[in-house]
PDB file of C-alpha atoms in Angstrom:
ATOM      1  CA  MET A   1       7.453   9.145  20.610  1.00 73.00           C
ATOM      2  CA  VAL A   2       9.829   6.669  18.991  1.00 88.00           C
ATOM      3  CA  LYS A   3       8.816   6.282  15.377  1.00 96.00           C
ATOM      4  CA  ARG A   4       9.355   2.911  13.721  1.00 96.00           C
ATOM      5  CA  LYS A   5      11.162   2.801  10.413  1.00 98.00           C
ATOM      6  CA  SER A   6       8.986   1.873   7.472  1.00 98.00           C
ATOM      7  CA  CYS A   7       9.275   1.294   3.748  1.00 98.00           C
ATOM      8  CA  ILE A   8       6.573   2.161   1.237  1.00 98.00           C
ATOM      9  CA  PHE A   9       6.285   0.089  -1.955  1.00 98.00           C
ATOM     10  CA  ILE A  10       4.814   1.883  -4.992  1.00 98.00           C
ATOM     11  CA  SER A  11       4.322   1.265  -8.710  1.00 97.00           C
ATOM     12  CA  GLY A  12       2.649   4.382 -10.066  1.00 96.00           C
ATOM     13  CA  SER A  13       1.418   7.852  -9.168  1.00 96.00           C
ATOM     14  CA  GLY A  14       2.291   7.632  -5.477  1.00 96.00           C
ATOM     15  CA  THR A  15      -0.756   9.473  -4.174  1.00 96.00           C
ATOM     16  CA  ASN A  16      -0.972   7.147  -1.156  1.00 97.00           C
ATOM     17  CA  LEU A  17       2.764   7.664  -0.575  1.00 98.00           C
ATOM     18  CA  LYS A  18       2.150  11.425  -0.613  1.00 97.00           C
ATOM     19  CA  ALA A  19      -0.641  11.061   1.982  1.00 97.00           C
ATOM     20  CA  LEU A  20       1.531   8.827   4.188  1.00 98.00           C
ATOM     21  CA  ILE A  21       4.433  11.286   4.022  1.00 98.00           C
ATOM     22  CA  LYS A  22       2.051  14.036   5.140  1.00 97.00           C
ATOM     23  CA  SER A  23       0.823  11.880   8.062  1.00 97.00           C
ATOM     24  CA  SER A  24       4.394  10.937   9.011  1.00 97.00           C
ATOM     25  CA  LYS A  25       5.224  14.616   9.575  1.00 95.00           C
ATOM     26  CA  ASN A  26       2.783  14.548  12.523  1.00 95.00           C
ATOM     27  CA  TYR A  27       4.686  14.111  15.798  1.00 94.00           C
ATOM     28  CA  ASN A  28       2.235  11.447  17.033  1.00 94.00           C
ATOM     29  CA  PHE A  29       2.258   9.341  13.858  1.00 97.00           C
ATOM     30  CA  PRO A  30       4.004   6.028  14.685  1.00 97.00           C
ATOM     31  CA  ILE A  31       6.183   5.563  11.600  1.00 97.00           C
ATOM     32  CA  ASP A  32       9.038   7.297   9.862  1.00 97.00           C
ATOM     33  CA  ILE A  33       9.200   6.646   6.129  1.00 98.00           C
ATOM     34  CA  SER A  34      12.836   5.642   5.741  1.00 97.00           C
ATOM     35  CA  PHE A  35      12.806   4.035   2.317  1.00 98.00           C
ATOM     36  CA  VAL A  36      10.695   3.680  -0.835  1.00 98.00           C
ATOM     37  CA  ILE A  37      10.843   0.668  -3.143  1.00 98.00           C
ATOM     38  CA  THR A  38       9.336   0.558  -6.609  1.00 98.00           C
ATOM     39  CA  ASN A  39       9.162  -2.010  -9.385  1.00 97.00           C
ATOM     40  CA  ASN A  40       8.862   0.825 -11.928  1.00 97.00           C
ATOM     41  CA  LYS A  41      11.830   3.180 -12.330  1.00 96.00           C
ATOM     42  CA  ASN A  42       9.479   5.669 -14.052  1.00 97.00           C
ATOM     43  CA  ALA A  43       6.874   5.695 -11.270  1.00 97.00           C
ATOM     44  CA  ASN A  44       5.590   9.244 -10.862  1.00 97.00           C
ATOM     45  CA  GLY A  45       5.372   8.676  -7.115  1.00 96.00           C
ATOM     46  CA  LEU A  46       9.162   8.802  -6.880  1.00 98.00           C
ATOM     47  CA  GLN A  47       8.864  12.598  -7.164  1.00 98.00           C
ATOM     48  CA  PHE A  48       7.435  12.595  -3.592  1.00 98.00           C
ATOM     49  CA  ALA A  49      10.358  10.534  -2.317  1.00 97.00           C
ATOM     50  CA  LYS A  50      12.808  12.943  -4.002  1.00 98.00           C
ATOM     51  CA  LEU A  51      10.970  16.031  -2.726  1.00 97.00           C
ATOM     52  CA  HIS A  52      11.109  14.749   0.870  1.00 97.00           C
ATOM     53  CA  LYS A  53      14.647  13.349   0.533  1.00 98.00           C
ATOM     54  CA  ILE A  54      13.549   9.762   1.165  1.00 98.00           C
ATOM     55  CA  PRO A  55      15.968   7.216  -0.319  1.00 98.00           C
ATOM     56  CA  PHE A  56      14.458   4.942  -2.961  1.00 98.00           C
ATOM     57  CA  LYS A  57      15.443   2.018  -5.163  1.00 97.00           C
ATOM     58  CA  THR A  58      13.957   0.023  -8.018  1.00 97.00           C
ATOM     59  CA  PHE A  59      13.887  -3.756  -7.585  1.00 97.00           C
ATOM     60  CA  ASN A  60      12.370  -6.663  -9.454  1.00 96.00           C
ATOM     61  CA  LEU A  61      11.551  -8.871  -6.479  1.00 96.00           C
ATOM     62  CA  ASN A  62      10.860 -11.844  -8.755  1.00 93.00           C
ATOM     63  CA  ASN A  63      14.558 -11.865  -9.645  1.00 95.00           C
ATOM     64  CA  TYR A  64      16.467 -13.774  -6.944  1.00 95.00           C
ATOM     65  CA  ARG A  65      19.509 -11.434  -6.846  1.00 96.00           C
ATOM     66  CA  GLU A  66      17.412  -8.272  -6.786  1.00 96.00           C
ATOM     67  CA  LYS A  67      15.170  -9.730  -4.086  1.00 96.00           C
ATOM     68  CA  GLU A  68      18.237 -10.496  -1.946  1.00 96.00           C
ATOM     69  CA  LYS A  69      19.542  -6.942  -2.496  1.00 97.00           C
ATOM     70  CA  ALA A  70      16.153  -5.536  -1.458  1.00 97.00           C
ATOM     71  CA  LEU A  71      16.083  -7.729   1.670  1.00 96.00           C
ATOM     72  CA  ASN A  72      19.604  -6.570   2.581  1.00 96.00           C
ATOM     73  CA  GLN A  73      18.568  -2.921   2.174  1.00 96.00           C
ATOM     74  CA  LEU A  74      15.472  -3.461   4.346  1.00 97.00           C
ATOM     75  CA  ARG A  75      17.577  -5.169   7.053  1.00 96.00           C
ATOM     76  CA  LYS A  76      20.271  -2.467   6.951  1.00 97.00           C
ATOM     77  CA  LYS A  77      17.644   0.248   7.318  1.00 97.00           C
ATOM     78  CA  LYS A  78      15.990  -1.704  10.194  1.00 97.00           C
ATOM     79  CA  ILE A  79      12.560  -1.568   8.533  1.00 98.00           C
ATOM     80  CA  LYS A  80       9.768  -2.616  10.917  1.00 97.00           C
ATOM     81  CA  LEU A  81       6.750  -2.135   8.613  1.00 98.00           C
ATOM     82  CA  ILE A  82       6.232  -2.403   4.856  1.00 98.00           C
ATOM     83  CA  CYS A  83       3.237  -0.619   3.318  1.00 98.00           C
ATOM     84  CA  LEU A  84       2.109  -1.596  -0.164  1.00 98.00           C
ATOM     85  CA  ALA A  85       0.659   1.643  -1.523  1.00 97.00           C
ATOM     86  CA  GLY A  86      -0.384   0.974  -5.090  1.00 95.00           C
ATOM     87  CA  TYR A  87       2.298  -1.662  -5.531  1.00 97.00           C
ATOM     88  CA  MET A  88       1.090  -3.644  -8.520  1.00 95.00           C
ATOM     89  CA  LYS A  89       3.195  -6.799  -8.218  1.00 95.00           C
ATOM     90  CA  ILE A  90       2.653  -9.940  -6.197  1.00 94.00           C
ATOM     91  CA  LEU A  91       5.385 -10.381  -3.598  1.00 96.00           C
ATOM     92  CA  PRO A  92       7.274 -13.694  -3.591  1.00 96.00           C
ATOM     93  CA  LYS A  93       6.174 -16.108  -0.827  1.00 95.00           C
ATOM     94  CA  ASP A  94       9.611 -16.253   0.791  1.00 94.00           C
ATOM     95  CA  PHE A  95       9.760 -12.446   0.893  1.00 96.00           C
ATOM     96  CA  ILE A  96       6.383 -12.319   2.674  1.00 96.00           C
ATOM     97  CA  GLN A  97       7.551 -14.995   5.144  1.00 94.00           C
ATOM     98  CA  LYS A  98      10.639 -12.958   6.061  1.00 93.00           C
ATOM     99  CA  PHE A  99       8.384 -10.015   7.027  1.00 93.00           C
ATOM    100  CA  ASN A 100       5.462 -12.085   8.288  1.00 88.00           C
ATOM    101  CA  GLY A 101       2.879  -9.828   9.952  1.00 93.00           C
ATOM    102  CA  LYS A 102       4.829  -6.692   9.049  1.00 97.00           C
ATOM    103  CA  ILE A 103       3.463  -6.047   5.551  1.00 98.00           C
ATOM    104  CA  ILE A 104       0.157  -4.252   5.003  1.00 98.00           C
ATOM    105  CA  ASN A 105      -1.663  -3.406   1.790  1.00 98.00           C
ATOM    106  CA  ILE A 106      -4.440  -1.061   0.785  1.00 97.00           C
ATOM    107  CA  HIS A 107      -6.930  -2.490  -1.707  1.00 98.00           C
ATOM    108  CA  PRO A 108      -9.603  -0.512  -3.608  1.00 97.00           C
ATOM    109  CA  SER A 109     -12.597  -2.669  -2.698  1.00 98.00           C
ATOM    110  CA  LEU A 110     -14.437  -3.958   0.340  1.00 98.00           C
ATOM    111  CA  LEU A 111     -12.627  -7.263   0.720  1.00 98.00           C
ATOM    112  CA  PRO A 112     -13.278 -10.141   0.479  1.00 97.00           C
ATOM    113  CA  LYS A 113     -15.207  -8.865  -2.556  1.00 97.00           C
ATOM    114  CA  PHE A 114     -13.317  -8.078  -5.754  1.00 97.00           C
ATOM    115  CA  LYS A 115      -9.777  -9.250  -5.089  1.00 97.00           C
ATOM    116  CA  GLY A 116      -7.079  -8.529  -7.644  1.00 95.00           C
ATOM    117  CA  LEU A 117      -7.308  -6.057 -10.503  1.00 95.00           C
ATOM    118  CA  ASN A 118     -10.160  -4.174 -12.227  1.00 96.00           C
ATOM    119  CA  THR A 119     -12.105  -3.711  -8.993  1.00 97.00           C
ATOM    120  CA  PHE A 120     -14.123  -0.690 -10.160  1.00 98.00           C
ATOM    121  CA  GLU A 121     -15.321  -2.527 -13.278  1.00 97.00           C
ATOM    122  CA  LYS A 122     -16.317  -5.507 -11.139  1.00 98.00           C
ATOM    123  CA  VAL A 123     -18.215  -3.262  -8.701  1.00 98.00           C
ATOM    124  CA  LEU A 124     -20.208  -1.691 -11.550  1.00 97.00           C
ATOM    125  CA  ILE A 125     -20.910  -5.011 -13.294  1.00 97.00           C
ATOM    126  CA  LYS A 126     -22.242  -6.507 -10.033  1.00 97.00           C
ATOM    127  CA  LYS A 127     -24.348  -3.368  -9.425  1.00 97.00           C
ATOM    128  CA  GLU A 128     -23.022  -2.965  -5.886  1.00 97.00           C
ATOM    129  CA  LYS A 129     -24.722  -0.428  -3.595  1.00 98.00           C
ATOM    130  CA  LYS A 130     -21.491   0.557  -1.857  1.00 98.00           C
ATOM    131  CA  THR A 131     -17.749   0.218  -2.275  1.00 98.00           C
ATOM    132  CA  GLY A 132     -14.590   1.568  -0.714  1.00 98.00           C
ATOM    133  CA  CYS A 133     -11.195   0.375   0.425  1.00 98.00           C
ATOM    134  CA  THR A 134      -9.676  -2.188   2.764  1.00 98.00           C
ATOM    135  CA  VAL A 135      -6.343  -2.207   4.573  1.00 98.00           C
ATOM    136  CA  HIS A 136      -5.170  -5.730   5.351  1.00 98.00           C
ATOM    137  CA  PHE A 137      -2.133  -7.774   6.317  1.00 98.00           C
ATOM    138  CA  VAL A 138      -0.356  -9.403   3.375  1.00 97.00           C
ATOM    139  CA  THR A 139      -0.200 -13.185   3.156  1.00 96.00           C
ATOM    140  CA  ASP A 140       0.834 -15.463   0.334  1.00 93.00           C
ATOM    141  CA  LYS A 141      -2.788 -15.520  -0.871  1.00 95.00           C
ATOM    142  CA  LEU A 142      -3.809 -12.515  -2.970  1.00 94.00           C
ATOM    143  CA  ASP A 143      -5.777  -9.892  -1.002  1.00 96.00           C
ATOM    144  CA  ASP A 144      -6.629 -12.481   1.648  1.00 94.00           C
ATOM    145  CA  GLY A 145      -4.879 -11.419   4.874  1.00 96.00           C
ATOM    146  CA  LYS A 146      -6.524 -10.356   8.125  1.00 97.00           C
ATOM    147  CA  ILE A 147      -8.468  -7.122   7.645  1.00 98.00           C
ATOM    148  CA  ILE A 148      -7.280  -4.124   9.678  1.00 98.00           C
ATOM    149  CA  LEU A 149     -10.009  -1.707   8.597  1.00 98.00           C
ATOM    150  CA  LYS A 150     -12.467  -0.814   5.857  1.00 98.00           C
ATOM    151  CA  LYS A 151     -13.940   2.504   4.700  1.00 98.00           C
ATOM    152  CA  PHE A 152     -16.934   2.735   2.376  1.00 98.00           C
ATOM    153  CA  PHE A 153     -19.221   5.077   0.470  1.00 98.00           C
ATOM    154  CA  TYR A 154     -22.524   4.588  -1.330  1.00 98.00           C
ATOM    155  CA  ILE A 155     -22.458   4.427  -5.110  1.00 98.00           C
ATOM    156  CA  ASP A 156     -24.462   6.986  -7.116  1.00 97.00           C
ATOM    157  CA  LYS A 157     -26.302   6.080 -10.327  1.00 95.00           C
ATOM    158  CA  GLU A 158     -23.969   8.421 -12.236  1.00 97.00           C
ATOM    159  CA  ASP A 159     -20.762   6.793 -10.967  1.00 97.00           C
ATOM    160  CA  ASN A 160     -18.375   5.266 -13.469  1.00 98.00           C
ATOM    161  CA  ILE A 161     -14.905   3.713 -13.230  1.00 97.00           C
ATOM    162  CA  GLN A 162     -13.157   7.102 -12.973  1.00 98.00           C
ATOM    163  CA  SER A 163     -15.512   8.543 -10.346  1.00 98.00           C
ATOM    164  CA  LEU A 164     -15.308   5.359  -8.249  1.00 98.00           C
ATOM    165  CA  LYS A 165     -11.512   5.480  -8.453  1.00 97.00           C
ATOM    166  CA  LYS A 166     -11.445   9.127  -7.365  1.00 97.00           C
ATOM    167  CA  LYS A 167     -13.852   8.572  -4.437  1.00 98.00           C
ATOM    168  CA  THR A 168     -11.992   5.444  -3.334  1.00 98.00           C
ATOM    169  CA  GLN A 169      -8.610   7.175  -3.415  1.00 96.00           C
ATOM    170  CA  LYS A 170      -9.961   9.955  -1.184  1.00 96.00           C
ATOM    171  CA  LEU A 171     -10.939   7.319   1.382  1.00 97.00           C
ATOM    172  CA  GLU A 172      -7.603   5.545   1.043  1.00 97.00           C
ATOM    173  CA  TYR A 173      -5.568   8.589   2.051  1.00 96.00           C
ATOM    174  CA  ASN A 174      -7.082   8.559   5.561  1.00 96.00           C
ATOM    175  CA  ALA A 175      -7.700   4.815   5.838  1.00 98.00           C
ATOM    176  CA  PHE A 176      -4.048   3.864   5.358  1.00 97.00           C
ATOM    177  CA  SER A 177      -2.845   6.240   8.091  1.00 97.00           C
ATOM    178  CA  GLU A 178      -5.596   5.079  10.465  1.00 97.00           C
ATOM    179  CA  ALA A 179      -4.647   1.448   9.843  1.00 98.00           C
ATOM    180  CA  ILE A 180      -0.961   2.158  10.537  1.00 98.00           C
ATOM    181  CA  ILE A 181      -1.854   3.804  13.853  1.00 96.00           C
ATOM    182  CA  LYS A 182      -4.021   0.792  14.733  1.00 96.00           C
ATOM    183  CA  VAL A 183      -1.307  -1.741  13.789  1.00 95.00           C
ATOM    184  CA  MET A 184       1.530   0.108  15.563  1.00 93.00           C
ATOM    185  CA  LYS A 185      -0.251   0.509  18.946  1.00 82.00           C
TER     186      LYS A 185
END
């Protein structure tokens, strides 16, 4: 199988990056993680890139020069898919247009509900019965692109922000890989 080169964008702990690296080691998984981009030079997730010898760089994509450098790196590395895995910045419109249909994101709610930040708080305030995660294509509208797949679980009375986050992350680790397989068919 010919694996397509991909880049994972992260901002923090990198737990989704870790799960994607694990999936990418499978012979039948359709992508090779060739590059990691972060907006946070102190992102803990960079430890996974270092451990697996995946090149990485820090860019502020809202700075024109840095955005152009990032685009040049992505072109040089022949990146075919960008995965936003806990990337906590909004991508510039022109950046999204250059990779139109080749950027996917994982979001910790059942979109279209609870776009943006503080999803677990919003879920609890609205007394939702279930929640989960959504993998979707990225457009220039926040958390609004075509949905690739959703995974959900039922909320317990005892659940709080931390428990919802933990349960959602568990779902995300499989959902992201499943979505990549679906998109790359």
